[in-house]
Every structure is written in C-alpha cells, then in structure tokens.
CSV table of C-alpha atoms and ligand atoms in Angstrom, one decimal:
chain,number,residue,atom,x,y,z
I,1,UNK,CA,0.0,0.0,0.0
I,2,UNK,CA,1.3,3.5,-0.9
I,3,UNK,CA,1.9,6.1,1.8
I,4,UNK,CA,0.8,9.6,1.2
I,5,UNK,CA,4.3,10.9,1.5
I,6,UNK,CA,5.4,8.6,-1.4
I,7,UNK,CA,3.1,10.3,-3.9
I,8,UNK,CA,3.8,13.6,-5.7
I,9,UNK,CA,0.6,15.7,-5.2
I,10,UNK,CA,1.8,19.1,-6.2
I,11,UNK,CA,-0.7,20.8,-8.5
I,12,UNK,CA,-2.5,17.5,-8.9
I,13,UNK,CA,-6.2,17.0,-8.4
I,14,UNK,CA,-6.3,14.9,-5.2
I,15,UNK,CA,-9.6,13.2,-4.3
I,16,UNK,CA,-9.7,12.5,-0.6
I,17,UNK,CA,-12.3,10.1,0.8
I,18,UNK,CA,-13.0,11.2,4.4
I,19,UNK,CA,-15.6,10.2,7.0
I,20,UNK,CA,-17.5,13.4,7.6
I,21,UNK,CA,-20.6,11.5,8.8
I,22,UNK,CA,-21.1,13.9,11.7
I,23,UNK,CA,-24.1,14.8,13.8
I,24,UNK,CA,-25.8,17.9,12.4
I,25,UNK,CA,-28.6,19.9,14.2
I,26,UNK,CA,-30.3,23.0,12.7
I,27,UNK,CA,-27.6,23.2,10.0
I,28,UNK,CA,-24.8,23.2,12.5
I,29,UNK,CA,-22.1,20.5,13.1
I,30,UNK,CA,-22.6,19.3,16.6
I,31,UNK,CA,-19.4,17.3,17.0
I,32,UNK,CA,-16.3,18.0,14.9
I,33,UNK,CA,-14.1,15.1,16.2
I,34,UNK,CA,-14.1,13.5,12.7
I,35,UNK,CA,-13.1,16.7,11.1
I,36,UNK,CA,-10.2,17.2,13.5
I,37,UNK,CA,-9.1,13.6,12.8
I,38,UNK,CA,-8.2,14.3,9.2
I,39,UNK,CA,-6.6,17.7,9.6
I,40,UNK,CA,-3.1,16.2,9.4
I,41,UNK,CA,-3.8,14.9,5.9
I,42,UNK,CA,-5.6,18.1,4.8
I,43,UNK,CA,-2.9,20.4,6.1
I,44,UNK,CA,-0.2,18.3,4.5
I,45,UNK,CA,-1.9,18.3,1.1
I,46,UNK,CA,-2.4,22.1,1.4
I,47,UNK,CA,1.3,22.6,2.1
I,48,UNK,CA,2.3,20.4,-0.8
I,49,UNK,CA,0.1,22.5,-3.1
I,50,UNK,CA,-2.5,19.9,-4.1
I,51,UNK,CA,-5.9,20.7,-5.4
I,52,UNK,CA,-7.9,19.1,-2.7
I,53,UNK,CA,-11.3,17.5,-3.5
I,54,UNK,CA,-13.0,16.0,-0.4
I,55,UNK,CA,-15.8,13.4,-0.6
I,56,UNK,CA,-17.9,11.7,2.1
I,57,UNK,CA,-21.2,10.2,3.0
I,58,UNK,CA,-23.6,11.6,5.6
I,59,UNK,CA,-26.4,9.5,7.2
I,60,UNK,CA,-28.6,7.2,5.2
I,61,UNK,CA,-30.3,9.1,2.3
I,62,UNK,CA,-30.8,5.7,0.4
I,63,UNK,CA,-29.6,6.9,-3.0
I,64,UNK,CA,-31.8,10.1,-3.0
I,65,UNK,CA,-31.3,13.8,-2.4
I,66,UNK,CA,-32.3,14.6,1.2
I,67,UNK,CA,-31.9,18.2,2.1
I,68,UNK,CA,-31.2,17.6,5.8
I,69,UNK,CA,-28.3,15.3,4.8
I,70,UNK,CA,-26.4,17.8,2.7
I,71,UNK,CA,-22.7,18.2,3.6
I,72,UNK,CA,-22.9,22.0,3.1
I,73,UNK,CA,-22.8,22.7,6.9
I,74,UNK,CA,-19.6,20.6,7.1
I,75,UNK,CA,-17.8,22.8,4.5
I,76,UNK,CA,-18.7,25.8,6.7
I,77,UNK,CA,-17.4,24.2,9.8
I,78,UNK,CA,-14.2,23.0,8.1
I,79,UNK,CA,-13.6,26.6,6.8
I,80,UNK,CA,-13.8,27.8,10.4
I,81,UNK,CA,-11.4,25.2,11.7
I,82,UNK,CA,-8.9,25.7,8.9
I,83,UNK,CA,-9.3,29.5,8.8
I,84,UNK,CA,-9.6,29.2,5.1
I,85,UNK,CA,-12.5,29.0,2.7
I,86,UNK,CA,-13.5,25.4,1.9
I,87,UNK,CA,-15.7,25.5,-1.2
I,88,UNK,CA,-18.8,23.4,-1.5
I,89,UNK,CA,-20.2,21.7,-4.6
I,90,UNK,CA,-23.9,20.7,-4.6
I,91,UNK,CA,-23.1,17.6,-6.6
I,92,UNK,CA,-20.4,14.9,-6.4
I,93,UNK,CA,-20.1,13.8,-10.0
I,94,UNK,CA,-20.8,15.3,-13.5
I,95,UNK,CA,-19.8,18.3,-15.7
I,96,UNK,CA,-20.5,21.0,-13.1
I,97,UNK,CA,-18.2,19.3,-10.7
I,98,UNK,CA,-15.5,19.0,-13.3
I,99,UNK,CA,-15.8,22.6,-14.2
I,100,UNK,CA,-15.5,23.7,-10.6
I,101,UNK,CA,-12.4,21.4,-10.2
I,102,UNK,CA,-10.8,23.0,-13.4
I,103,UNK,CA,-11.0,26.3,-11.6
I,104,UNK,CA,-9.1,25.1,-8.5
I,105,UNK,CA,-5.6,26.5,-7.7
I,106,UNK,CA,-2.9,24.7,-5.7
I,107,UNK,CA,-3.9,24.5,-2.0
I,108,UNK,CA,-7.6,25.1,-2.7
I,109,UNK,CA,-10.1,22.8,-1.0
I,110,UNK,CA,-13.5,21.7,-2.3
I,111,UNK,CA,-16.1,19.5,-0.5
I,112,UNK,CA,-18.4,17.5,-2.8
I,113,UNK,CA,-22.0,16.8,-1.9
I,114,UNK,CA,-23.1,13.6,0.0
I,115,UNK,CA,-22.0,10.5,-2.0
I,116,UNK,CA,-25.0,8.5,-0.9
I,117,UNK,CA,-27.4,10.8,-2.7
I,118,UNK,CA,-26.4,8.4,-5.6
I,119,UNK,CA,-27.5,4.8,-5.4
I,120,UNK,CA,-24.2,3.9,-7.1
I,121,UNK,CA,-22.1,4.7,-4.0
I,122,UNK,CA,-23.4,1.9,-1.8
I,123,UNK,CA,-23.8,-0.5,-4.7
I,124,UNK,CA,-20.1,0.0,-5.6
I,125,UNK,CA,-21.4,0.7,-9.1
I,126,UNK,CA,-18.7,0.7,-11.7
I,127,UNK,CA,-20.1,3.7,-13.7
I,128,UNK,CA,-20.4,5.8,-10.5
I,129,UNK,CA,-16.9,4.8,-9.4
I,130,UNK,CA,-15.6,5.8,-12.9
I,131,UNK,CA,-17.3,9.2,-12.7
I,132,UNK,CA,-15.7,9.8,-9.3
I,133,UNK,CA,-12.3,8.6,-10.4
I,134,UNK,CA,-12.3,10.8,-13.5
I,135,UNK,CA,-12.2,13.8,-11.2
I,136,UNK,CA,-8.7,13.1,-9.9
I,137,UNK,CA,-5.1,12.3,-10.6
I,138,UNK,CA,-4.5,10.9,-7.1
I,139,UNK,CA,-6.9,9.2,-4.7
I,140,UNK,CA,-6.3,9.3,-0.9
I,141,UNK,CA,-8.4,7.2,1.5
I,142,UNK,CA,-8.5,8.6,5.0
I,143,UNK,CA,-11.9,7.2,6.0
I,144,UNK,CA,-11.3,4.3,8.4
I,145,UNK,CA,-14.9,4.4,9.5
I,146,UNK,CA,-16.0,3.0,6.1
I,147,UNK,CA,-13.0,0.8,5.4
I,148,UNK,CA,-15.2,-2.3,5.8
I,149,UNK,CA,-17.7,-1.1,3.3
I,150,UNK,CA,-17.5,-2.2,-0.3
I,151,UNK,CA,-18.7,1.1,-1.6
I,152,UNK,CA,-17.7,3.0,-4.8
I,153,UNK,CA,-15.8,5.8,-3.1
I,154,UNK,CA,-13.9,3.2,-1.0
I,155,UNK,CA,-13.3,0.3,-3.5
I,156,UNK,CA,-14.5,0.8,-7.1
I,157,UNK,CA,-12.9,4.2,-7.4
I,158,UNK,CA,-9.3,2.9,-7.0
I,159,UNK,CA,-9.6,1.3,-10.5
I,160,UNK,CA,-10.1,4.7,-12.1
I,161,UNK,CA,-7.4,6.9,-10.6
I,162,UNK,CA,-3.8,6.6,-11.7
I,163,UNK,CA,-2.4,6.7,-8.2
I,164,UNK,CA,-3.9,5.7,-4.8
I,165,UNK,CA,-2.7,5.8,-1.3
I,166,UNK,CA,-3.7,5.8,2.4
I,167,UNK,CA,-4.0,9.1,4.3
I,168,UNK,CA,-2.4,9.7,7.7
I,169,UNK,CA,-5.5,8.8,9.7
I,170,UNK,CA,-6.0,5.5,7.9
I,171,UNK,CA,-2.3,4.8,8.3
I,172,UNK,CA,-2.4,5.5,12.0
I,173,UNK,CA,-5.4,3.3,12.5
I,174,UNK,CA,-3.8,0.4,10.8
I,175,UNK,CA,-0.5,0.9,12.6
I,176,UNK,CA,-2.1,0.9,16.1
I,177,UNK,CA,-4.6,-1.8,15.5
I,178,UNK,CA,-2.0,-4.1,13.9
I,179,UNK,CA,0.4,-3.4,16.7
I,180,UNK,CA,-2.0,-4.6,19.3
I,181,UNK,CA,-3.0,-7.7,17.3
I,182,UNK,CA,0.4,-8.8,16.1
I,183,UNK,CA,2.7,-8.3,19.1
I,184,UNK,CA,0.6,-7.5,22.2
I,185,UNK,CA,2.3,-7.3,25.5
I,186,UNK,CA,0.6,-9.7,27.9
I,187,UNK,CA,-1.7,-10.2,29.7
I,188,UNK,CA,-3.9,-9.0,26.8
I,189,UNK,CA,-7.5,-8.3,27.8
I,190,UNK,CA,-10.4,-7.8,25.5
I,191,UNK,CA,-13.5,-6.0,26.8
I,192,UNK,CA,-16.7,-6.2,24.8
I,193,UNK,CA,-20.1,-4.7,25.6
I,194,UNK,CA,-22.8,-2.8,23.9
I,195,UNK,CA,-26.0,-4.0,22.4
I,196,UNK,CA,-25.6,-5.7,19.0
I,197,UNK,CA,-24.5,-9.2,20.0
I,198,UNK,CA,-25.0,-10.5,16.4
I,199,UNK,CA,-22.3,-8.1,15.0
I,200,UNK,CA,-19.9,-8.9,17.8
I,201,UNK,CA,-19.8,-12.7,18.3
I,202,UNK,CA,-17.4,-13.0,15.4
I,203,UNK,CA,-14.8,-10.8,17.0
I,204,UNK,CA,-15.3,-12.5,20.4
I,205,UNK,CA,-14.7,-15.8,18.8
I,206,UNK,CA,-11.6,-14.6,17.0
I,207,UNK,CA,-10.3,-12.9,20.3
I,208,UNK,CA,-10.2,-16.3,22.0
I,209,UNK,CA,-7.2,-17.2,19.9
I,210,UNK,CA,-5.4,-14.0,20.6
I,211,UNK,CA,-6.1,-12.7,24.2
I,212,UNK,CA,-5.6,-14.0,27.7
I,213,UNK,CA,-8.9,-12.7,29.2
I,214,UNK,CA,-12.2,-11.6,27.9
I,215,UNK,CA,-14.6,-9.3,29.8
I,216,UNK,CA,-18.2,-9.1,28.7
I,217,UNK,CA,-20.7,-6.5,29.7
I,218,UNK,CA,-23.7,-4.5,28.4
I,219,UNK,CA,-26.6,-6.2,26.7
I,220,UNK,CA,-24.1,-8.7,25.3
I,221,UNK,CA,-23.7,-10.3,28.7
I,222,UNK,CA,-27.4,-11.0,28.9
I,223,UNK,CA,-27.3,-13.3,26.0
I,224,UNK,CA,-24.4,-15.3,27.5
I,225,UNK,CA,-26.2,-15.7,30.9
I,226,UNK,CA,-29.6,-16.5,29.4
I,227,UNK,CA,-28.0,-19.1,27.1
I,228,UNK,CA,-26.9,-20.9,30.3
I,229,UNK,CA,-30.4,-20.9,31.6
I,230,UNK,CA,-30.5,-17.9,33.8
I,231,UNK,CA,-33.7,-15.8,33.9
I,232,UNK,CA,-33.1,-12.2,33.1
I,233,UNK,CA,-36.6,-10.8,33.2
I,234,UNK,CA,-37.3,-8.5,30.3
I,235,UNK,CA,-33.6,-7.8,29.6
I,236,UNK,CA,-32.4,-7.5,26.0
I,237,UNK,CA,-31.5,-11.0,24.9
I,238,UNK,CA,-30.8,-12.5,21.5
I,239,UNK,CA,-32.3,-16.0,21.7
I,240,UNK,CA,-31.2,-17.2,18.3
I,241,UNK,CA,-27.6,-16.7,19.3
I,242,UNK,CA,-27.7,-19.0,22.4
I,243,UNK,CA,-26.0,-21.9,20.7
I,244,UNK,CA,-23.1,-19.7,19.4
I,245,UNK,CA,-22.8,-18.1,22.8
I,246,UNK,CA,-22.4,-21.5,24.5
I,247,UNK,CA,-19.8,-22.5,21.9
I,248,UNK,CA,-17.8,-19.4,22.7
I,249,UNK,CA,-17.8,-20.2,26.4
I,250,UNK,CA,-16.6,-23.8,25.7
I,251,UNK,CA,-13.9,-22.5,23.3
I,252,UNK,CA,-12.6,-20.1,25.9
I,253,UNK,CA,-12.5,-22.8,28.5
I,254,UNK,CA,-10.6,-25.1,26.1
I,255,UNK,CA,-8.1,-22.4,25.3
I,256,UNK,CA,-7.7,-21.5,28.9
I,257,UNK,CA,-8.9,-17.9,28.2
I,258,UNK,CA,-10.5,-16.3,31.2
I,259,UNK,CA,-14.1,-15.4,30.4
I,260,UNK,CA,-15.8,-13.0,32.7
I,261,UNK,CA,-19.5,-12.2,32.9
I,262,UNK,CA,-21.3,-9.8,35.3
I,263,UNK,CA,-22.1,-11.1,38.7
I,264,UNK,CA,-24.6,-8.4,39.5
I,265,UNK,CA,-26.7,-5.8,37.7
I,266,UNK,CA,-28.5,-2.5,38.1
I,267,UNK,CA,-32.1,-3.2,37.1
I,268,UNK,CA,-34.8,-0.9,35.8
I,269,UNK,CA,-38.0,-1.0,33.9
I,270,UNK,CA,-36.6,0.6,30.7
I,271,UNK,CA,-33.6,2.2,29.1
I,272,UNK,CA,-35.1,5.7,29.6
I,273,UNK,CA,-36.8,5.0,33.0
I,274,UNK,CA,-35.5,5.4,36.5
I,275,UNK,CA,-33.8,2.7,38.5
I,276,UNK,CA,-36.2,-0.1,39.6
I,277,UNK,CA,-35.0,-2.8,41.9
I,278,UNK,CA,-31.5,-1.4,41.6
I,279,UNK,CA,-28.5,-3.6,42.5
I,280,UNK,CA,-29.2,-7.3,42.4
I,281,UNK,CA,-27.2,-10.5,41.9
I,282,UNK,CA,-27.5,-11.8,38.3
I,283,UNK,CA,-29.7,-14.7,39.5
I,284,UNK,CA,-32.3,-12.2,40.8
I,285,UNK,CA,-33.3,-10.0,38.0
I,286,UNK,CA,-37.1,-9.3,38.6
I,287,UNK,CA,-39.4,-10.7,35.9
I,288,UNK,CA,-40.7,-7.3,34.9
I,289,UNK,CA,-37.4,-5.5,34.8
I,290,UNK,CA,-34.2,-5.3,32.7
I,291,UNK,CA,-30.5,-5.6,33.5
I,292,UNK,CA,-29.4,-2.1,32.4
I,293,UNK,CA,-25.9,-1.8,33.9
I,294,UNK,CA,-23.3,-3.9,35.6
I,295,UNK,CA,-23.5,-3.7,39.4
I,296,UNK,CA,-20.8,-2.6,41.9
I,297,UNK,CA,-19.5,-6.2,42.5
I,298,UNK,CA,-18.9,-6.6,38.8
I,299,UNK,CA,-17.1,-3.3,38.6
I,300,UNK,CA,-14.9,-4.5,41.4
I,301,UNK,CA,-14.3,-7.8,39.7
I,302,UNK,CA,-13.5,-6.2,36.3
I,303,UNK,CA,-11.0,-3.8,38.0
I,304,UNK,CA,-9.2,-6.9,39.5
I,305,UNK,CA,-9.1,-8.6,36.1
I,306,UNK,CA,-7.6,-5.5,34.4
I,307,UNK,CA,-5.1,-4.7,37.2
I,308,UNK,CA,-2.1,-6.4,35.6
I,309,UNK,CA,-3.1,-6.0,32.0
I,310,UNK,CA,-0.4,-4.8,29.5
I,311,UNK,CA,-2.7,-4.5,26.5
I,312,UNK,CA,-6.4,-3.8,26.4
I,313,UNK,CA,-8.9,-3.6,23.5
I,314,UNK,CA,-12.3,-2.3,24.3
I,315,UNK,CA,-15.5,-2.0,22.4
I,316,UNK,CA,-19.0,-1.5,23.8
I,317,UNK,CA,-20.4,0.2,27.0
I,318,UNK,CA,-21.3,-1.9,30.0
I,319,UNK,CA,-24.8,-0.6,30.2
I,320,UNK,CA,-27.4,1.9,28.9
I,321,UNK,CA,-25.0,4.7,29.7
I,322,UNK,CA,-27.0,7.4,27.9
I,323,UNK,CA,-29.2,7.4,31.0
I,324,UNK,CA,-27.1,8.5,34.0
I,325,UNK,CA,-29.0,6.0,36.2
I,326,UNK,CA,-27.3,3.2,34.2
I,327,UNK,CA,-23.9,4.8,33.4
I,328,UNK,CA,-21.8,4.1,36.5
I,329,UNK,CA,-20.6,0.7,35.5
I,330,UNK,CA,-19.3,2.0,32.1
I,331,UNK,CA,-17.7,5.0,33.8
I,332,UNK,CA,-16.0,2.8,36.4
I,333,UNK,CA,-14.7,0.6,33.6
I,334,UNK,CA,-13.5,3.6,31.6
I,335,UNK,CA,-11.4,4.7,34.6
I,336,UNK,CA,-10.0,1.2,35.2
I,337,UNK,CA,-8.8,0.9,31.7
I,338,UNK,CA,-7.4,4.4,31.8
I,339,UNK,CA,-5.3,3.3,34.8
I,340,UNK,CA,-3.8,0.3,32.9
I,341,UNK,CA,-0.1,0.6,32.5
I,342,UNK,CA,0.1,-0.5,28.9
I,343,UNK,CA,-1.4,-0.1,25.4
I,344,UNK,CA,-5.1,0.8,25.6
I,345,UNK,CA,-7.2,0.8,22.4
I,346,UNK,CA,-10.8,1.8,22.1
I,347,UNK,CA,-13.2,1.5,19.2
I,348,UNK,CA,-16.9,2.1,18.5
I,349,UNK,CA,-19.0,5.3,18.3
I,350,UNK,CA,-20.8,4.9,21.6
I,351,UNK,CA,-17.7,3.7,23.4
I,352,UNK,CA,-15.8,6.8,22.1
I,353,UNK,CA,-18.7,9.0,23.3
I,354,UNK,CA,-18.5,7.4,26.7
I,355,UNK,CA,-14.8,7.9,27.1
I,356,UNK,CA,-15.3,11.5,26.0
I,357,UNK,CA,-18.0,11.9,28.6
I,358,UNK,CA,-15.7,10.5,31.3
I,359,UNK,CA,-13.1,13.1,30.3
I,360,UNK,CA,-10.6,10.4,29.8
I,361,UNK,CA,-9.8,10.6,26.1
I,362,UNK,CA,-6.2,11.6,26.5
I,363,UNK,CA,-5.6,8.8,29.0
I,364,UNK,CA,-5.9,6.2,26.3
I,365,UNK,CA,-3.2,5.1,23.9
I,366,UNK,CA,-5.5,5.2,20.9
I,367,UNK,CA,-9.2,5.8,20.1
I,368,UNK,CA,-10.2,4.4,16.8
I,369,UNK,CA,-12.6,6.3,14.5
I,370,UNK,CA,-14.0,3.0,13.4
I,371,UNK,CA,-17.0,1.0,14.7
I,372,UNK,CA,-17.8,-1.8,12.3
I,373,UNK,CA,-14.4,-1.4,10.6
I,374,UNK,CA,-12.7,-1.6,14.0
I,375,UNK,CA,-14.5,-4.9,14.8
I,376,UNK,CA,-13.8,-6.4,11.4
I,377,UNK,CA,-10.2,-5.5,11.6
I,378,UNK,CA,-9.9,-7.0,15.1
I,379,UNK,CA,-11.6,-10.1,13.8
I,380,UNK,CA,-8.7,-10.5,11.4
I,381,UNK,CA,-10.7,-9.9,8.2
I,382,UNK,CA,-9.0,-8.1,5.3
I,383,UNK,CA,-10.8,-4.7,5.0
I,384,UNK,CA,-12.1,-4.0,1.5
I,385,UNK,CA,-10.6,-0.5,1.5
I,386,UNK,CA,-7.2,-1.8,2.3
I,387,UNK,CA,-7.5,-4.6,-0.4
I,388,UNK,CA,-8.5,-2.0,-2.9
I,389,UNK,CA,-5.5,0.3,-2.1
I,390,UNK,CA,-3.2,-2.8,-2.2
I,391,UNK,CA,-4.4,-3.8,-5.6
I,392,UNK,CA,-4.1,-0.2,-6.9
I,393,UNK,CA,-0.5,0.0,-5.7
I,394,UNK,CA,0.3,-3.1,-7.7
I,395,UNK,CA,-1.1,-1.9,-11.0
E,401,ADP,P1,-20.4,1.0,20.0
E,401,ADP,O1,-21.1,2.0,19.3
E,401,ADP,O2,-19.4,1.5,20.9
E,401,ADP,O3,-19.9,-0.1,19.1
E,401,ADP,P2,-22.9,-0.4,20.6
E,401,ADP,O4,-23.6,0.4,19.6
E,401,ADP,O5,-22.7,-1.8,20.3
E,401,ADP,O6,-21.4,0.3,21.0
E,401,ADP,O7,-23.6,-0.3,22.0
E,401,ADP,C1,-24.0,0.8,22.6
E,401,ADP,C2,-25.5,0.8,23.0
E,401,ADP,O8,-25.7,-0.4,23.8
E,401,ADP,C3,-25.8,2.0,23.8
E,401,ADP,O9,-26.9,2.7,23.1
E,401,ADP,C4,-26.3,1.4,25.1
E,401,ADP,O10,-27.5,2.1,25.6
E,401,ADP,C5,-26.7,0.0,24.7
E,401,ADP,N1,-26.7,-0.9,25.9
E,401,ADP,C6,-25.6,-1.3,26.6
E,401,ADP,N2,-25.9,-2.1,27.6
E,401,ADP,C7,-27.3,-2.3,27.5
E,401,ADP,C8,-28.2,-3.0,28.3
E,401,ADP,N3,-27.9,-3.8,29.3
E,401,ADP,N4,-29.5,-3.0,27.9
E,401,ADP,C9,-29.9,-2.2,26.9
E,401,ADP,N5,-29.1,-1.5,26.1
E,401,ADP,C10,-27.8,-1.5,26.4
E,402,MG,MG1,-23.1,2.2,18.5
C-alpha cells in the first residue's frame, strides 16, 4: 500500500475520501471530532500544493437527495477550523463538478455533496466509481470508519485513478490496531459490551485465539447468561444466538482464556426509565425489569481482572449509559482501563462518546474512529478498503 508521503501531489487533483458522517442539528455541526481527525492529511496536502477534493457520506439518504443530509454545513465548519475557505459543490459527479475542479488552484479545497445521494455509491457501481475517479489524478483514502464497506468511493474508485494511497489517519489506525494484534504485551485483555451481539460474536470468537482474558458486559452479557439458563426478566436477549454463545464459552475454556461475565446488575423497567429494583445479583433480575448496567460487585471484579493487563482492546459500553442512572458501570470501567499501564485501544462510536463523557480521552493510547471497521479488523478480516489500495499500488 502506498503512503501519502510517497506520492507527488503538487498541483495534482487529489480526491480524498473522508468520513464526515457527523451529527448535524439545525444546520450546525454538533461534534467535529471526525473533522479534526483528518486535519493532518488536509494540512499536509495544502502545504504540498495539491488541489484538494473532499468526498464523504452523511447519514442514510438511500440513494436520493435529502436536504437535511447535505454536507454544506460541514464545509462551513471546516472553513472555520482551517481558517480558510472550503468551497462546496452541490453535486459529487458530473460536468458541473469537473468545471469547478478545473478552476481550482494549488492549495484550494472543495467538498463534494453527500456521495450517498447516488445509489451507485453503496452499490459499488462501476459507472459511478468511474465518474468519481475521473475527477482526480490521485486518490487518498482517509476514512477508516467505512474501510469495511464495499462502496464505490472506497473500493471501485481505485480502479479509475492513476495513483492511490492511504491518508495519515487511515495509516495511523492500521498501525495501532496491527500493533496490538500482532505483538501484544501480555496479559492481553479484550473488553466487549454494547447492544448488537450478532455483530460482535465473530470478533469475540476470534479474540479467544489472541487474548488472555475476555470481559463481557452490556446487553451482550445478557445473551451469555440467558444461554446458560438464567432468567433475566425483560432484559435485551438474542435467543437465536444462544448456541453460538455457548460455543464461545466452551472454546474459551478449552483455550484457557478467562471469560468474565457480570455477577450483579443495576435493574430498571426501561432504558429511559429510573432505577427499579436497583442492584441485584445476576440470579435475581425481577421478571418485569431489565438488567441495564453492571453492578458494583462486577465493577470491582473487572477492575481486578484489568489490574495487571499490559494490552487492552475495548468496544461497547457496560450498560445503557446514555441514562445517567445506568452509566456508573461504564464510567468505572473507563477509569479502570485508563489506569492500565500498557497499550489501551478503544473502538466504537458509543464507546468513544462514553470515554469522552468520562473526560478520559487523553488517558488512552488510541481511540479508533471506526466502529464496524474496527471490529472487522480486530476479527482479522481483510478490510475491502485496504485490499483496494493494495491492488491499486500493484497496477
Ligand atoms: P459501540 O457504538 O461503541 O460499538 P454499541 O452500539 O454496540 O457500542 O452499543 C451501545 C449501546 O448499547 C448503547 O446505546 C447502550 O445504551 C446499549 N446498551 C448497553 N448495555 C445495555 C443493556 N444492558 N440494555 C440495553 N441497552 C444496552
Ligand atoms: Mg453504537
């Protein structure tokens, strides 16, 4: 794979795929973390005198123009951050776009409209990819968040641009995540929580071959306890995954990997409700309540498990942390991992938000900008974006 510094970009038209899928309210960018994350690449390209063309998706417009999902507010915000005008183009392919690009000077920056306004983006349509590719002499991928997606601006486009490379953010993600996977200092502890068990069993299964201990929390843990026959009231449980959950427990035992599940919960009647019964052993979740956070005994246990860790990978909160009644378990864990004397890597949108809320962002070694892509990488799957860049470098 080519590095950005290996490519001559001076006066070239450089198409940069970024992940500007940011929260927008009333036409204002609410959180600019993802904009900040690609500044090193953008500032480098500016200094090198490239004509910078930025492209991204925003939300799920499903192949149609949706006014609320325009990237125009992002161009405004980016202009403010860079203290330089970032132009905006209300299309992402076509003659108008080409004309605008023809007018760019070295160091200029142009943001194209939401790629997903075209159905060809998510379909990885060849024609759409060609139209995008024709806009540029160099393609830079700096969008780790969509590196697991086989979309036109991530994969197809690399066939239609003479030179392709990874941006600094993508490179940094790969470097950190590879480091922890390939040569982790031990003990290596994986922590998994959150809600979507189905999307996370694969990574759990893969982790058993790599780590020394696995901590499970959040709604994920419910499925593992329920699969063993425990009654969890109205807790979120994925019944169709019981068999797989049991296989994971057996595999962990065979490989002598410590597998830790909550021993107590904080219960309530709903994610947005107040605390109900409150703290209870996992065997005593009331029939009409849900396990919505790990309890204090579990926090204590998990702190013990993490104490001598030298590498930690974490994805997924321990409870419904958006509600402060059920946030304590996740906040405790965030602090315990921050205290670890070793490499600490975090991934996932909600987990990132949680670490941010705990005020601990700078206490971690690395916070990935990926969610799905982070999990896929950790699972050991080749990411489509990286395969596409690899193939392009070889042509
Ligand atoms: P990430 O975005 O970091 O990958 P997920 O999206 O998988 O994390 O999970 C975060 C979501 O899981 C949060 O919205 C949180 O409220 C929810 N969650 C965690 N634990 C529970 C629980 N016990 N019951 C219901 N929802 C939960
Ligand atoms: Mg999430």
